[in-house]
mmCIF file of N, CA and C in Angstrom:
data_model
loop_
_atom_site.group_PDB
_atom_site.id
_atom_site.type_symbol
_atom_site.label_atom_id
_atom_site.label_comp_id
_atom_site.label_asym_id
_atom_site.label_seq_id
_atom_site.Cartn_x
_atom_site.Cartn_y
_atom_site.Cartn_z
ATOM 1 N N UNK P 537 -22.367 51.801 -114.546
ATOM 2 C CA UNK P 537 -22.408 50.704 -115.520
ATOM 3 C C UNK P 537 -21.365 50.958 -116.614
ATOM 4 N N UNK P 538 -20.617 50.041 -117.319
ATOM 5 C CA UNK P 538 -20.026 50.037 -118.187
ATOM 6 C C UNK P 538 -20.223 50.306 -119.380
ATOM 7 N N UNK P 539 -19.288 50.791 -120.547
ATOM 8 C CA UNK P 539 -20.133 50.903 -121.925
ATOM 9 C C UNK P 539 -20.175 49.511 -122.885
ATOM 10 N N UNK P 540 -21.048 49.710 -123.168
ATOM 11 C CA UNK P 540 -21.313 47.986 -123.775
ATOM 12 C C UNK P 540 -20.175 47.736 -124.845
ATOM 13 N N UNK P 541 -19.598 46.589 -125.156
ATOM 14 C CA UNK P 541 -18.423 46.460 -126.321
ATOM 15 C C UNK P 541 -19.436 46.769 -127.138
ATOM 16 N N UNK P 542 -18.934 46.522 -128.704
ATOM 17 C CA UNK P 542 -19.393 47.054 -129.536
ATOM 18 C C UNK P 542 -20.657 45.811 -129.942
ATOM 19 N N UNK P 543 -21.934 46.624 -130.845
ATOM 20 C CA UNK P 543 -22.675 45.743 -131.165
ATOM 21 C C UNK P 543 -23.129 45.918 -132.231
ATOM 22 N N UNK P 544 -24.054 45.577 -133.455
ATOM 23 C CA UNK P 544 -24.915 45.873 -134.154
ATOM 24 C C UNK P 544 -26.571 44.808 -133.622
ATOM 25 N N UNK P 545 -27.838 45.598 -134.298
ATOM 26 C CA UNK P 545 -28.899 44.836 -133.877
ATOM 27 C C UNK P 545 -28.524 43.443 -135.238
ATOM 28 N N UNK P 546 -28.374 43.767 -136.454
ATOM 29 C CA UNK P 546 -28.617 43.502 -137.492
ATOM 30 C C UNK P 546 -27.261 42.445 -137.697
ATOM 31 N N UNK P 547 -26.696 41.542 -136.270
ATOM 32 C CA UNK P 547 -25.259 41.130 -136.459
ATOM 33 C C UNK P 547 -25.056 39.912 -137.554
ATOM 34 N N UNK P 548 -26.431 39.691 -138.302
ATOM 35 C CA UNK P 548 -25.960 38.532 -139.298
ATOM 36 C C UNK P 548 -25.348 39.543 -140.686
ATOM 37 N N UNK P 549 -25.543 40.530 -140.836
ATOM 38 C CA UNK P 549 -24.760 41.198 -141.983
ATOM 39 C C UNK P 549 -23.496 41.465 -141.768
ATOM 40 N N UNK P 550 -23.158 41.176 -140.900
ATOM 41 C CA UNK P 550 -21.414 40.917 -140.324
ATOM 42 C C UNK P 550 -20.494 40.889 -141.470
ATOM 43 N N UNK P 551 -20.904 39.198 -141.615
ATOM 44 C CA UNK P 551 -20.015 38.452 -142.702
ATOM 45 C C UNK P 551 -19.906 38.846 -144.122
ATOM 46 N N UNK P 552 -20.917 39.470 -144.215
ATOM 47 C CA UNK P 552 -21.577 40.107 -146.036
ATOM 48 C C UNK P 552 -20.454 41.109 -146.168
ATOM 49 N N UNK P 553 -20.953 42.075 -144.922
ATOM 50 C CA UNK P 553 -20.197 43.173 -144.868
ATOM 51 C C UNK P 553 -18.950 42.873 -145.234
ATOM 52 N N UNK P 554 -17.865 42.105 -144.529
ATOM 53 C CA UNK P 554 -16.722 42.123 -144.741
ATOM 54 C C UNK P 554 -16.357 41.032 -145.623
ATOM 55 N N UNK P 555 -16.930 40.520 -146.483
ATOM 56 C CA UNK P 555 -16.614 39.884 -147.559
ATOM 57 C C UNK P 555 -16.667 40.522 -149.006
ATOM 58 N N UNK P 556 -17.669 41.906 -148.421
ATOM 59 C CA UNK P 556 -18.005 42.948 -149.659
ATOM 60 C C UNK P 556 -16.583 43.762 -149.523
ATOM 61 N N UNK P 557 -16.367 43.977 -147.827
ATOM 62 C CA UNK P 557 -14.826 44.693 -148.013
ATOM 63 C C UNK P 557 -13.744 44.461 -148.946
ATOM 64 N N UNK P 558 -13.412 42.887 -148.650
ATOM 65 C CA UNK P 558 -12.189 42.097 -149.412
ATOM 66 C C UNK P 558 -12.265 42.720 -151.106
ATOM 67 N N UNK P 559 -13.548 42.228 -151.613
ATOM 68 C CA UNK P 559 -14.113 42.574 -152.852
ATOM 69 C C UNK P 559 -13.506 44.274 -153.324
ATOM 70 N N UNK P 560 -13.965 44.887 -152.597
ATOM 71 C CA UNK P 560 -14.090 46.213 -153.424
ATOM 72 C C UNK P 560 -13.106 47.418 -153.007
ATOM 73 N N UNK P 561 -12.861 48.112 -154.040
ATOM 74 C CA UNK P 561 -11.296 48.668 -154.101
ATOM 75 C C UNK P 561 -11.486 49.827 -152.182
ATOM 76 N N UNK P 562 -10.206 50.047 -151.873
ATOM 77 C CA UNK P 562 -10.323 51.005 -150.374
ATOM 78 C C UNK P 562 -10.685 52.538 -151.131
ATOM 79 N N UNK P 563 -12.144 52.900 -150.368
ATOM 80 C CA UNK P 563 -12.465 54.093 -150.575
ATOM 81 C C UNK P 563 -11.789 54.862 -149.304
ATOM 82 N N UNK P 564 -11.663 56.612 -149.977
ATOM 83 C CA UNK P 564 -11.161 57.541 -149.315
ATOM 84 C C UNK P 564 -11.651 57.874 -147.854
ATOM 85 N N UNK P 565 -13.211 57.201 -148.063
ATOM 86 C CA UNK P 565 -13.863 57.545 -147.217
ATOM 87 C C UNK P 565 -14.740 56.527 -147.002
ATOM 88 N N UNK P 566 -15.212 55.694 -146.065
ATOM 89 C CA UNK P 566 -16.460 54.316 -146.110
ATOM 90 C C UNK P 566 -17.697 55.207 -145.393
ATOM 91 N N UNK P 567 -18.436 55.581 -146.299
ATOM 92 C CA UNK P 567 -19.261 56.262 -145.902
ATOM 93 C C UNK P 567 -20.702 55.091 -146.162
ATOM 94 N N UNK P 568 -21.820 55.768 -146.105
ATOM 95 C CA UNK P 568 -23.214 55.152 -146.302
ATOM 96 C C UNK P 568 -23.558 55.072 -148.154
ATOM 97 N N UNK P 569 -22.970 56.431 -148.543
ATOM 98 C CA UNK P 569 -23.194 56.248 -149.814
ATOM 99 C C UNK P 569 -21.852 54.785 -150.945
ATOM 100 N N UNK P 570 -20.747 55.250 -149.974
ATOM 101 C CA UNK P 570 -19.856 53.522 -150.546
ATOM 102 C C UNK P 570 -20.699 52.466 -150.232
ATOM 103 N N UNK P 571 -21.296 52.222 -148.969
ATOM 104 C CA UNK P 571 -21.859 50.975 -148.596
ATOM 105 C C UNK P 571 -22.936 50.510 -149.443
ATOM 106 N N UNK P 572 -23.962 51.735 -150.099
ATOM 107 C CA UNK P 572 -25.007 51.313 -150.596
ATOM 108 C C UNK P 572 -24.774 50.958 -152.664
ATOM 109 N N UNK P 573 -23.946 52.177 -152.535
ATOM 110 C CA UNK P 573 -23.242 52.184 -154.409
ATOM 111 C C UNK P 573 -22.017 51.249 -154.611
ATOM 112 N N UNK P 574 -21.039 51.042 -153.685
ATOM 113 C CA UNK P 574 -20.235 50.051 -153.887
ATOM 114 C C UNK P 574 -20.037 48.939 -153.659
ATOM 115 N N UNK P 575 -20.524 48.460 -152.167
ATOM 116 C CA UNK P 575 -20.625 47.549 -151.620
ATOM 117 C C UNK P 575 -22.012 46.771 -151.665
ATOM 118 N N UNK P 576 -23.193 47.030 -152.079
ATOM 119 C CA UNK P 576 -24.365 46.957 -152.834
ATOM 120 C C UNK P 576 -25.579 46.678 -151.492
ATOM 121 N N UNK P 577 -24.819 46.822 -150.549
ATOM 122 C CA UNK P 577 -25.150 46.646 -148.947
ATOM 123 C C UNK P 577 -26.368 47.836 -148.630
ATOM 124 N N UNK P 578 -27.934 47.934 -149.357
ATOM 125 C CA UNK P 578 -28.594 48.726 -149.373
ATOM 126 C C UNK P 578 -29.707 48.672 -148.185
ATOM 127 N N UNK P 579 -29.436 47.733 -147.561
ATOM 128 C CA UNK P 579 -30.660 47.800 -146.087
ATOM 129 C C UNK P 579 -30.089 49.071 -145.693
ATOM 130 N N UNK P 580 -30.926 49.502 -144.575
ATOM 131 C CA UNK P 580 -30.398 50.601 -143.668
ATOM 132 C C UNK P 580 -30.256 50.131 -142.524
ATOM 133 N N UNK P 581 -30.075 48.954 -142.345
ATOM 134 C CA UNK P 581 -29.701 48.182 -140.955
ATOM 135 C C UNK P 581 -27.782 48.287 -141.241
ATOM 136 N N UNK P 582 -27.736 48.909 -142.679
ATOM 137 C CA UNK P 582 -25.938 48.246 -142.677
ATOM 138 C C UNK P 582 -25.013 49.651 -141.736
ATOM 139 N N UNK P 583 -26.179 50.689 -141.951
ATOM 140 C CA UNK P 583 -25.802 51.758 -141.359
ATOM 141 C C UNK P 583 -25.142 51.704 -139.958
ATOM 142 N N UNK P 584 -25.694 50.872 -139.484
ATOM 143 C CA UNK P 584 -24.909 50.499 -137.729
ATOM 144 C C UNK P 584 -23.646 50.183 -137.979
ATOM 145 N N UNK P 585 -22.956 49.461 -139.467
ATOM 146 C CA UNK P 585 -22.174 49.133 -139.452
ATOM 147 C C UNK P 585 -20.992 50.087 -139.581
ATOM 148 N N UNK P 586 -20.827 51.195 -139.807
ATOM 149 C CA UNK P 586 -20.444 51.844 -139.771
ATOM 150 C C UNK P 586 -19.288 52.740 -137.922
ATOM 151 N N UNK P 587 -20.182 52.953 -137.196
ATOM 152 C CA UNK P 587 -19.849 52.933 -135.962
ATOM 153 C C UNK P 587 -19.311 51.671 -135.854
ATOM 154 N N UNK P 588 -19.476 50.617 -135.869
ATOM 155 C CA UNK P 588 -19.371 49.121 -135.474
ATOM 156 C C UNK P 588 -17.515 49.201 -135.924
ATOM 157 N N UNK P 589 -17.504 49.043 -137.324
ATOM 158 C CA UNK P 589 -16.311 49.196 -137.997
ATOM 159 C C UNK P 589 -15.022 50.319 -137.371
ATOM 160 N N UNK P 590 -15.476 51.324 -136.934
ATOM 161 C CA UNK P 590 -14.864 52.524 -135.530
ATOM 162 C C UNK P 590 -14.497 51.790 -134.695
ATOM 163 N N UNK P 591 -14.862 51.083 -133.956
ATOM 164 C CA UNK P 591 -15.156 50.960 -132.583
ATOM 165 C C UNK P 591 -14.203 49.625 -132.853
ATOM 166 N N UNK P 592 -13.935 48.783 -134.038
ATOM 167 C CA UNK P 592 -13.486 47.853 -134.215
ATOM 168 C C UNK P 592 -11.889 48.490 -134.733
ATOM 169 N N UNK P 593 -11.460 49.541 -135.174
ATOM 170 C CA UNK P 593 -10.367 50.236 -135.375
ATOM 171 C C UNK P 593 -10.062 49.693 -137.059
ATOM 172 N N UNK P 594 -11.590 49.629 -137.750
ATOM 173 C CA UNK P 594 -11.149 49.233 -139.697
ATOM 174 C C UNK P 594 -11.030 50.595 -140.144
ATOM 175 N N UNK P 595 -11.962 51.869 -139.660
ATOM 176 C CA UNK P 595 -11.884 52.980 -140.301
ATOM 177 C C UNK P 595 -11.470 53.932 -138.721
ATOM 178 N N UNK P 596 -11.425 55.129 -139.321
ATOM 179 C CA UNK P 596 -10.556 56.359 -138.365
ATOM 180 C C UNK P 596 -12.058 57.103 -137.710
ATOM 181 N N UNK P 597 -11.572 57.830 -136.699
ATOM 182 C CA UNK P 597 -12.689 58.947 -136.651
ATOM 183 C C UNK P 597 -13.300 59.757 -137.635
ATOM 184 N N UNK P 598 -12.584 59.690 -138.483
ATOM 185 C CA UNK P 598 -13.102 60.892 -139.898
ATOM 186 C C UNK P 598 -13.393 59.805 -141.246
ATOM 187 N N UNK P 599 -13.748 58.543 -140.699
ATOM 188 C CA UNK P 599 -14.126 57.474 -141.717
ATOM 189 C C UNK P 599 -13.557 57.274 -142.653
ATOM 190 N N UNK P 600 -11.703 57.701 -142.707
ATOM 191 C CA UNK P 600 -11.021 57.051 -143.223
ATOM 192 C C UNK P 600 -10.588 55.535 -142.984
ATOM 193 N N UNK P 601 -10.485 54.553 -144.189
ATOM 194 C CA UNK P 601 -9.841 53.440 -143.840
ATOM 195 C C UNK P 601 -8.475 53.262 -143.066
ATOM 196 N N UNK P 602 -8.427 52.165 -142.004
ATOM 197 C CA UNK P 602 -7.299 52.506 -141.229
ATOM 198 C C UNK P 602 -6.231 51.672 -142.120
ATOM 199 N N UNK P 603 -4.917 51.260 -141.256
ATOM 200 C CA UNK P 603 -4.169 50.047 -142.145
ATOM 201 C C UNK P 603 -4.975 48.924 -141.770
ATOM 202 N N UNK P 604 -5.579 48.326 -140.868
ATOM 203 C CA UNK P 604 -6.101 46.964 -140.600
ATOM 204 C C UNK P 604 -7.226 46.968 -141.560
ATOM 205 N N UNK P 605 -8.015 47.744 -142.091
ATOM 206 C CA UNK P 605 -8.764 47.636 -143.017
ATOM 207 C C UNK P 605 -8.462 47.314 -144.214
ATOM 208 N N UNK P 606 -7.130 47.833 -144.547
ATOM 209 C CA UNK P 606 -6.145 47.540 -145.847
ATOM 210 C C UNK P 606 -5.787 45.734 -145.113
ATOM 211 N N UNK P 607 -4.944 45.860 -144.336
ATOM 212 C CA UNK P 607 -4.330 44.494 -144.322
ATOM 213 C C UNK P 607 -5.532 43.244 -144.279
ATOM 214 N N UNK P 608 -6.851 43.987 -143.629
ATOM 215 C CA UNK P 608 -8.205 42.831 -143.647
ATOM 216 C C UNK P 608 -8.234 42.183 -144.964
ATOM 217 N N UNK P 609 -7.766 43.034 -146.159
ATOM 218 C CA UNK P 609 -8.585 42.486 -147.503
ATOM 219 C C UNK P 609 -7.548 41.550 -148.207
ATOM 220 N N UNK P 610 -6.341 41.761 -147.815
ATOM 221 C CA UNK P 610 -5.444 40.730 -148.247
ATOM 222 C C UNK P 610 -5.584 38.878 -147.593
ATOM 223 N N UNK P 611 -6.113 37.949 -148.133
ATOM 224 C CA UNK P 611 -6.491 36.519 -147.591
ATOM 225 C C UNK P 611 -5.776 35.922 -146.514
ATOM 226 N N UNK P 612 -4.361 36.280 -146.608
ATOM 227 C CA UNK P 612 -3.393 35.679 -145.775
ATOM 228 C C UNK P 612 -3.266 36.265 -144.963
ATOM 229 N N UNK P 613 -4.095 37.644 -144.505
ATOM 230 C CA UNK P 613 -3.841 38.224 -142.921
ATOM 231 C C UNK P 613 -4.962 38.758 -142.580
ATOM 232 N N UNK P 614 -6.052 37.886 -143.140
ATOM 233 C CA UNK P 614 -7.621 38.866 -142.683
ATOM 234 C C UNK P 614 -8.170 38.373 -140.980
ATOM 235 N N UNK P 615 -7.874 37.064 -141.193
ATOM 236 C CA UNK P 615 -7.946 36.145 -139.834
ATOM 237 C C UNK P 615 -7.336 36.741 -138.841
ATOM 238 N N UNK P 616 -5.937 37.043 -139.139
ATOM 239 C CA UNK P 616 -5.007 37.313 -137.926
ATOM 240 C C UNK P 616 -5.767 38.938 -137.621
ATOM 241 N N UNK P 617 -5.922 39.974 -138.772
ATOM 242 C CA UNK P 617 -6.209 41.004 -138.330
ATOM 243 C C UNK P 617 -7.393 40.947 -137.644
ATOM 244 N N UNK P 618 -8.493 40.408 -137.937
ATOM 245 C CA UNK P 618 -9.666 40.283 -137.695
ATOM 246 C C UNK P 618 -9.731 40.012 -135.889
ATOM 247 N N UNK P 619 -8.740 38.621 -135.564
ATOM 248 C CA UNK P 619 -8.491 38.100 -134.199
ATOM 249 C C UNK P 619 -7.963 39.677 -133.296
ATOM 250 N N UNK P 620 -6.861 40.346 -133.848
ATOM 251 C CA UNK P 620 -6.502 41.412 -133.383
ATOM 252 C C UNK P 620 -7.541 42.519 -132.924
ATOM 253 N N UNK P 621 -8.590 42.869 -133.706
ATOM 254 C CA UNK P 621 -9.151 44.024 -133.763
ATOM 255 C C UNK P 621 -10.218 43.683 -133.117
ATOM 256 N N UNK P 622 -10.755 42.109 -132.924
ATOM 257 C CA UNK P 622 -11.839 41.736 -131.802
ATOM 258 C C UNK P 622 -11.345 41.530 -130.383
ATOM 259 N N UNK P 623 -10.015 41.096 -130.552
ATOM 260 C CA UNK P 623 -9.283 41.046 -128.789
ATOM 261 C C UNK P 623 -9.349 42.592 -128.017
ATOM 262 N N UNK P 624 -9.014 43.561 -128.971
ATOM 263 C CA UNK P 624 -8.807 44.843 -128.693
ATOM 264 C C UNK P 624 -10.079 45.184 -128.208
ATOM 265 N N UNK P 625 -11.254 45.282 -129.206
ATOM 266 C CA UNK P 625 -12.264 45.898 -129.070
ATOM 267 C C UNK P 625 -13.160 45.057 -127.918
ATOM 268 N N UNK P 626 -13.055 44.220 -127.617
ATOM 269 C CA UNK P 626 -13.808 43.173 -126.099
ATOM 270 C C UNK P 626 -12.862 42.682 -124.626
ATOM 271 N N UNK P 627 -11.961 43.427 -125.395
ATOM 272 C CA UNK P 627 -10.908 43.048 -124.102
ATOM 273 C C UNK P 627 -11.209 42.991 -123.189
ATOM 274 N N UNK P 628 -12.201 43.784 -122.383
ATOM 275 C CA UNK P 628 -12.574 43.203 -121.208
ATOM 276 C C UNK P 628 -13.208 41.806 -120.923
ATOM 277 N N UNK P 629 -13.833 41.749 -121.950
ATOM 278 C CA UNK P 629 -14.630 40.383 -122.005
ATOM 279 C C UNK P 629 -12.968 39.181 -122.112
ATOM 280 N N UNK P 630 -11.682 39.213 -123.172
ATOM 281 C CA UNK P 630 -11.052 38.858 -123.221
ATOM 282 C C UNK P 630 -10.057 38.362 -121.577
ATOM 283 N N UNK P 631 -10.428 39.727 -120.941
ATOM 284 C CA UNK P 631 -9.202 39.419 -119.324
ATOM 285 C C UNK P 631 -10.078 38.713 -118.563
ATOM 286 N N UNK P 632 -11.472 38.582 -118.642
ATOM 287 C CA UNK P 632 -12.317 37.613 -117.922
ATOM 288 C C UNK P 632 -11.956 35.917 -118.719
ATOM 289 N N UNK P 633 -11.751 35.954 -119.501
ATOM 290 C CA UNK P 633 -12.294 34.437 -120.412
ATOM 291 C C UNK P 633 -11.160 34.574 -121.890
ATOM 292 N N UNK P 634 -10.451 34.497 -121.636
ATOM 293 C CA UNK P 634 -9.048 33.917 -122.737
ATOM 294 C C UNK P 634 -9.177 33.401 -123.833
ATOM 295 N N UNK P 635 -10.465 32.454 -123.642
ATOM 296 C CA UNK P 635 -10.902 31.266 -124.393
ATOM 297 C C UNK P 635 -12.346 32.249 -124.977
ATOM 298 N N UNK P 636 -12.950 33.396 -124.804
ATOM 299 C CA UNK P 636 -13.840 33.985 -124.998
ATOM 300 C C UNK P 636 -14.910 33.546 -126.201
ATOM 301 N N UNK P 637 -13.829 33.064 -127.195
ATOM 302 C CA UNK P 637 -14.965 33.126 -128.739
ATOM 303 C C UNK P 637 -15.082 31.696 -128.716
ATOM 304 N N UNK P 638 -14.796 30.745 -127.303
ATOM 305 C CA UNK P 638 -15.104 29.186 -127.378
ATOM 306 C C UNK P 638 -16.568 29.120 -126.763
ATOM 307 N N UNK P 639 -17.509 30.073 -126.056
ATOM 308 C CA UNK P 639 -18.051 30.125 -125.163
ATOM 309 C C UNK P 639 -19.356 29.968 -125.994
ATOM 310 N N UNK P 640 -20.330 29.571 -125.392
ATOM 311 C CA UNK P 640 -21.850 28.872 -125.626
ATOM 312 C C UNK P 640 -22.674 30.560 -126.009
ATOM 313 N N UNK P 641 -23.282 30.541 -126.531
ATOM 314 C CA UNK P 641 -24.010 32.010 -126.905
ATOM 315 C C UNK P 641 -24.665 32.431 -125.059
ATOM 316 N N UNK P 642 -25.469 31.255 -124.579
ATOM 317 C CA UNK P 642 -25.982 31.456 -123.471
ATOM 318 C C UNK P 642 -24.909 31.878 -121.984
ATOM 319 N N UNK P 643 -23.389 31.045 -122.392
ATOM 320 C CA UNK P 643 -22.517 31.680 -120.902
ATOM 321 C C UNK P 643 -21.993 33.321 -121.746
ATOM 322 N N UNK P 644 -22.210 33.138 -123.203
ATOM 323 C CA UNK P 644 -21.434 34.528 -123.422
ATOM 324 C C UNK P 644 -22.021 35.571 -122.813
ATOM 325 N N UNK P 645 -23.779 35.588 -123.109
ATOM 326 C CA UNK P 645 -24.286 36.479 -122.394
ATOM 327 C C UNK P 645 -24.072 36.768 -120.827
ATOM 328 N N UNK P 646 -24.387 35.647 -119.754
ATOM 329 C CA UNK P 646 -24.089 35.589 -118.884
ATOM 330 C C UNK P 646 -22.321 36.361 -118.388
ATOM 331 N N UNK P 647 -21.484 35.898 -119.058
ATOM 332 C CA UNK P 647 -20.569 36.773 -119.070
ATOM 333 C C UNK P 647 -20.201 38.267 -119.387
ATOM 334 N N UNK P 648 -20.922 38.575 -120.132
ATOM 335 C CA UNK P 648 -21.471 39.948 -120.591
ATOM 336 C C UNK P 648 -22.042 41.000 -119.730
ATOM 337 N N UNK P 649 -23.509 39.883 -119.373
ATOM 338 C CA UNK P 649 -23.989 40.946 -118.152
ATOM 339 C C UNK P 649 -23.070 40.874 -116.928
ATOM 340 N N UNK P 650 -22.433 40.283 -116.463
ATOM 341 C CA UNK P 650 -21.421 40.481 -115.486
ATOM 342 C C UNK P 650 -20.704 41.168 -115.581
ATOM 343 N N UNK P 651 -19.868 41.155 -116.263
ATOM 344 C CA UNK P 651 -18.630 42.497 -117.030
ATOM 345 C C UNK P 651 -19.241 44.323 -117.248
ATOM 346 N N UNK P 652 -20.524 44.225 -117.686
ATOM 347 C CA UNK P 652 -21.069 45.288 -118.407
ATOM 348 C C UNK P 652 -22.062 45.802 -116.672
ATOM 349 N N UNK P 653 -22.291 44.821 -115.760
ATOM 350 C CA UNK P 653 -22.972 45.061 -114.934
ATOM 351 C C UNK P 653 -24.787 45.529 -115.160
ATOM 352 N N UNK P 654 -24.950 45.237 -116.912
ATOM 353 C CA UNK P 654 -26.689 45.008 -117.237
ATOM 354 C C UNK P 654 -27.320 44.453 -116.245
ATOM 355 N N UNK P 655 -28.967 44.538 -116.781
ATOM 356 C CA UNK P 655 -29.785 44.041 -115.845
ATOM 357 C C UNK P 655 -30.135 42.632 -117.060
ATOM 358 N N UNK P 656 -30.500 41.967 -115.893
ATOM 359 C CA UNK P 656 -31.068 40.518 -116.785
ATOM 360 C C UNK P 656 -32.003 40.266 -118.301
ATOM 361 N N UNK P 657 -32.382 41.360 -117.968
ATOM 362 C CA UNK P 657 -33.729 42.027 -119.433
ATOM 363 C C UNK P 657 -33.071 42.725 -120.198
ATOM 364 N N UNK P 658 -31.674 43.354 -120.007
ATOM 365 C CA UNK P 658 -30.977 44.299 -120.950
ATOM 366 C C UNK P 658 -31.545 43.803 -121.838
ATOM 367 N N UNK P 659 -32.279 44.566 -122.942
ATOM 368 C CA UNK P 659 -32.214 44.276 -124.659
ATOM 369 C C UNK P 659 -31.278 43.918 -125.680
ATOM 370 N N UNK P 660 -30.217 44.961 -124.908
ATOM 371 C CA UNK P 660 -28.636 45.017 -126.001
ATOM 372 C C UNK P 660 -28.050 43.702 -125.808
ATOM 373 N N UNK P 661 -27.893 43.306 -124.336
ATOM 374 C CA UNK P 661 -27.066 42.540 -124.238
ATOM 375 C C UNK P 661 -26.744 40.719 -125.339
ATOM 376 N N UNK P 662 -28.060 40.565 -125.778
ATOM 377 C CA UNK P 662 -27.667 39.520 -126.545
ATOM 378 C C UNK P 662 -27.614 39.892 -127.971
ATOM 379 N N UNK P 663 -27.876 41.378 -128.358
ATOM 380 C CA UNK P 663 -27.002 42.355 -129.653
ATOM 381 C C UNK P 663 -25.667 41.749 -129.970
ATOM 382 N N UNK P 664 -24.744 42.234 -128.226
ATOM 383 C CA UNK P 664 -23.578 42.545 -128.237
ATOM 384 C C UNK P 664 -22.667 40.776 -128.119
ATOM 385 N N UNK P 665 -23.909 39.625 -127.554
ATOM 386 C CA UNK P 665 -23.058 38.638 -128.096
ATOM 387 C C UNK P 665 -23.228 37.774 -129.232
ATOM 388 N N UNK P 666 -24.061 38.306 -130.009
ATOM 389 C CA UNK P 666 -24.242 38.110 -131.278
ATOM 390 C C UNK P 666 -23.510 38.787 -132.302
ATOM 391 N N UNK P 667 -22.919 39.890 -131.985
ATOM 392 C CA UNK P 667 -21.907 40.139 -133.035
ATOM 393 C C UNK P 667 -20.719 40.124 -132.608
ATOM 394 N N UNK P 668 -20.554 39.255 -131.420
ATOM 395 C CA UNK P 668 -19.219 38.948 -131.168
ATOM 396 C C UNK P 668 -18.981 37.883 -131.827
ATOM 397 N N UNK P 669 -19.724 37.147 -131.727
ATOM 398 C CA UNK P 669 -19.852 35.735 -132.203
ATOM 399 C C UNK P 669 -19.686 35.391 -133.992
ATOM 400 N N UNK P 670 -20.492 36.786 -134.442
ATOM 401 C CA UNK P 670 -20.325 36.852 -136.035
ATOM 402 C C UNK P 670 -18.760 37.186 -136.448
#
């Protein structure tokens, strides 16, 4: 079986998240304690976000901010970066379906478990098209 693209359970804090990004100055490090003291992002559901943000190429292995994390917060290239760093990170889902982020929540899944080779009950699987979608 494949490894699932990236997901969070908690995918409506998506948008918060990265609107708190734009907002607040680039720390050395985006750790749990920035998320909760700077970014004011105090659930512990935001904690997923963290891996999520990795896996999306905003911060480094050592949870430094990358450049796309810098170029995210500037208005006039958050879109384009944003499009970049989700083509990358679902690409497989992308070489199946071109048109990928036009797709109905219900064929996304369906497309998902095909690609990922899940079982019909996977749990994750409508995680992972719910924060594609966010």
């Amino acid at each position: 079986m494949a490894e699932f693209p990236p997901y969070v359970n908690a995918y409506n804090g998506i948008p918060k998240l990265f609107e708190k990004i734009k907002a607040a100055a680039v720390p050395a490090k985006f750790t749990v304690d920035f998320m909760t003291s700077m970014l004011d992002l105090k659930s512990s559901s935001y904690r997923a976000m963290i891996p999520l943000l990795k896996r999306l190429g905003f911060i480094d292995p050592a949870n430094a901010p990358t450049q796309a994390y810098k170029d995210f917060r500037e208005d006039s290239l958050s879109g384009k970066v944003m499009a970049e760093r989700v083509r990358e990170a679902y690409k497989s889902l992308f070489i199946a379906n071109e048109y990928a982020w036009k797709l109905t929540n219900r064929h996304l899944v369906s497309k998902l478990r095909s690609l990922t080779g899940a079982a019909e009950d996977n749990p994750n699987i409508p995680y992972v098209a719910g924060t594609f979608l966010e």
